[in-house]
Amino acid sequence: MKYVAGLALSALLIASGAAHAQQGEIKVGEINSYSALPAFTEPYRKGMELALKQINDAGGIKGKKLVVITKDDGGKPGDAVTAANELVSRDGVVLIAGGFLSNIGLALSDFAKQKEILYIAAEPLTDAIVWSKGNDYTFRLRPSNYMQASMLAEEAAKLPAKKWATIAPNYEFGQSFVAVFKELLTKKRPDVEFVAEQWPPLGKIDAGPVLQAIDAAKPDAILNATFAGDLVKLVREGNTRGVFQNRSVVSYLTGEPEYLDPLKDETPEGWIVTGYPWYGIKTPEHQAFLDAYQAAYKDYPRLGSVVGYSTVKSIAAVLNATDDHSTAGLVKAMKGLKVDTPFGPIVYRAADHQSTLGAYVGKTAKKDGKGVMVDFAFKKGADYLPSEADAAKLRPAN
Amino acid sequence: MIVATQTATKGANVELLLVQALSGLASAASLFLVASGLSIIFGVTRIVNFAHGAFYMLGAYMAYTLTSRFAGPLGFWGGLVVASLIVAALGALMEMVLLRRIYQAPELFQLLATFGVTLMVQDLVVLIWGPDDLMGPRAPGFTGAFELFGRRIPSYDALLIVLGPLVLGLLWLLFHRTRWGVLVRAATQDRDMVACLGVNQKWLFTSVFALGVFLAALGGALQIPRTTVTHAMDLSIIVEVFVVVVIGGLGSVTGAFFAAVLVSELNALGILVLPKISLIAVFLVMAVVLVVRPFGLLGKPERAPRAAAGLSFRPWKPMTQIERIGVALIVAMAALLPLFAGDYTLSVGSEILVFVLFASSLHFMMTVGGLASFGHAAYFGLGAYGAAFAVKFLGAPMGVALLIGPLFGMLGAIVSGWFCVRLTGVYFAMLTLAFAQIIWSVTFQWVEVTGGDNGLLGIWPARWASSPQGFFWLTLGIAVVGVALLRMLVFSPFGFGLRAARDSTLRADAIGINRKSVQWAAFVVSGTFAGLAGALFAFLKGSVFPDSLAIPISVDGLVMVLLGGIETVSGAVVGAIVYKALAIWLMSQTDLSKLILGAIIVLLVVASPKGIVGFIEHIRHRRPRTPTGADVPDSLGINMKAAE
């Protein structure tokens, strides 16, 4: 509580301090759904602040202090554009970053194109932001819907299951994820058929009837793309009704601590999920991040922390890569930019502006009354993206 | 053989339908608990309690804390009840401290106060309980399932299925077998009469409010074995609960029960055929019910409020010459803004002006027409999409798109207005909400045309208006002309007819004014101007998303109108400027913008129950400049001139 109040205060200070800019500063803007989605954005902000501190403690950007001005978008695309406008027009930031919801990411990417400013989309998962609605000024950090669908489809294809049912929230995120998963799985396994689908509205799943309808189609396996509160409802109701018994379940995002931890002792076992097993990753770069994070916050990182941390690292990398901090200079430097993240080195691909950040795929299990990921493996993002030549064709010519 | 399989499938289908229906009943029970509370509160106090969802959420949070601390059956069930009692006490406190001060304020003004409280609670729960989703324990004794037709049904569902009718029965007993209940029913029918008979209304209202809040909190507390507790719970239920109350008939608890069952069953069975139906099911039901039965399933026609609107306000007058000069000066000063203000200030200024126009359009319908719309965002959003379609599919230039936008708003208003004006009061408001939600969900689902929730991008202004200065001047010009036109309409014969129909339908009828057609026309005018504002909004933001026609925009509009003062001619202008400027500034300064904004709204409500402009006028008219006797004929003279 104190912490949040402190954050608000520091945000105020940052905002008021920005009015009189100093010579030795480089200002960048960041926009996210801080008030609307605090469960995700609070760890994200901590990750960002950690990276920022590390960068500035190590001398900043070529001796200049890196300043990140954060703004809340309230979960609305229109307000995100207002915030972006303030950052660009008034605070004079050299680039903008952030975004959680896909539609906000798209609104910001279109704003970036119009105002000709670099936008590093941190979190939005929609494929459109780099492909069908991609533009020169927008780059995206997180592994996309397509990439994660592709990772999960690979695992799903190994299952004996032939009859599949899908449950996904009724908006673009869910729709495009299911479509890509279907396409990729059918390509690998032509014998598979999809026998039922359910599209509960986001945040309003009526889990009993939804699961009953799925169960009635007698699928061998279920694909789930619901998350947060909807996921908890689904899991509790499904456990009680035994809908998940003797069925394989492939579940998108469920291994992320943000969504797995609330399930506690009701965590279903053996679901194939994408996520972030921070307790089991043994790479030196992650260990360093984990130690620093826990030392700073006395709390474990969520996936959002990694995203926030890597976003600021990407910002620092691009500012270090070129002395030309005009938009044209930065966009040029972003193409093929290499960044070290807690998940290892990534590259922002020049052809489609997607980073090659990967994800962990594993199975859910219960340990001491808590949900964990086991048998996980890191999937490199580059292996699940179309080739750069093919990806470039997915983008509009501009 | 084939026949046998078919019969087997049929049997299985019937079984599935039965089990599905049972699940629906369980969902209905939780919906009913919350809805019954809202219905009781509205029935007696006539308050549209927007904070009902907030109390539902507080009930869940409180129950989470208590049940996590005290284990065991007693801890759990005791925790649920105690949590609901604590929240009920909070509700009573809010009624006493806040609502009691504003019962005499214009209708719907209390909605503004409860909206402020809702905003505050959303931020407060995050401050108190943290940002993470919280999962409470399962209900002791109800963790398992029983089997029916080889399908498992959670025993907690069974508990809820029983609990729904049980609460209904208890409420019936309470209302029909206790003195308190008799008084409540009497107050629901005619609260003025109850007051005349010497019943202490204050405590009656407080106790009714506490009971309603108790039911909401209990509804929330009962959710913790099923889902997580989050700070967004209130929004996920409030609209649906309103809908259930309206379908059932305002103030009718039994009606709310049937409505909850109807909505939940349609949803549970509907998704078997149309898996995407959930998004829209409740609103479709509401639209159909209200068109067929204008007062809900068990509702009774609303009596005209006894305190006639005419008693509470001063007759409106067109502006005096001095006032006109004053307004012209302010507009001129605004027009000079681009010469020295920065780009950001100008784009915020444009946004405020867009909402000035939007709020004025709603204001026209609400104050002049007496028709409060809860779904005005529909025409705003239609305008935005109209403009976006013109750009995307016709390649139209901005000028043309700015004409097509309002045309969309107008068409939408023509269609939904025709249905809506058959109703009055809150039923009218809710039918507008239903139409807005139906339009929203079509936009949301029709991905091929509207882009779904990913919206339409690249709707930027033409070159001549692409600079923040140019766009500001454009918006200022359109907003000033729009507001001026609306004001002229107020003092035109059409405006007088509209006001007549608002103040007394009977008398208006008698002098040959057709209420429905006059109001329909007002609806269309209002929708057209809202569409114009929406079209400007699309070009301001460069993109259009379904949230431009979603509930929050409608609520923003209502708040602006109420904040400005509902009994004024152009209060919405001031309301929009104050509210939008505050909201944008707070969002830029702090992540706790909702908490502060909510607190400011609550303070304003208490300080000036007539709204900001109403308050100023009140002060101005306390010292009469001219003798009242001379004042009235004079104003009539001007009005007559305007009428000619």
Coordinates of C-alpha atoms in Angstrom, one line a residue, chain A residues 6-21 25 27-28 30 45 67-72 86-87 90-93, chain B residues 344 584-591:
Chain A
G6 CA 5.1 6.1 -3.1
L7 CA 4.8 5.2 -6.8
A8 CA 2.0 7.7 -7.3
L9 CA 4.2 10.3 -5.6
S10 CA 7.2 9.4 -7.7
A11 CA 5.1 9.5 -10.8
L12 CA 4.0 13.0 -9.8
L13 CA 7.6 14.0 -9.2
I14 CA 8.7 12.6 -12.5
A15 CA 5.9 14.4 -14.3
S16 CA 6.5 17.7 -12.7
G17 CA 10.3 17.3 -13.0
A18 CA 9.8 16.8 -16.7
A19 CA 8.7 20.3 -17.2
H20 CA 12.1 21.7 -16.8
A21 CA 14.3 19.3 -18.7
E25 CA 18.9 13.6 -19.8
K27 CA 13.6 11.2 -22.0
V28 CA 11.5 8.4 -23.2
E30 CA 6.0 4.8 -21.5
R45 CA 6.7 -1.4 -13.6
V67 CA 14.5 9.1 -17.8
V68 CA 11.3 7.1 -18.4
I69 CA 8.1 9.1 -18.0
T70 CA 5.2 6.7 -17.4
K71 CA 1.5 7.5 -18.2
D72 CA -1.6 5.6 -17.4
E86 CA 1.4 14.6 -24.1
L87 CA 4.6 12.6 -24.1
R90 CA 4.9 18.4 -24.3
D91 CA 7.5 16.2 -22.7
G92 CA 9.5 15.9 -25.9
V93 CA 10.4 12.2 -25.5
Chain B
Y344 CA -0.6 19.1 -26.4
I584 CA -7.3 14.1 -18.5
W585 CA -5.2 16.1 -16.1
L586 CA -5.6 13.6 -13.3
M587 CA -4.8 10.7 -15.6
S588 CA -1.6 12.4 -16.7
Q589 CA -0.6 13.2 -13.1
T590 CA -1.4 10.1 -11.1
D591 CA -2.4 6.4 -11.4

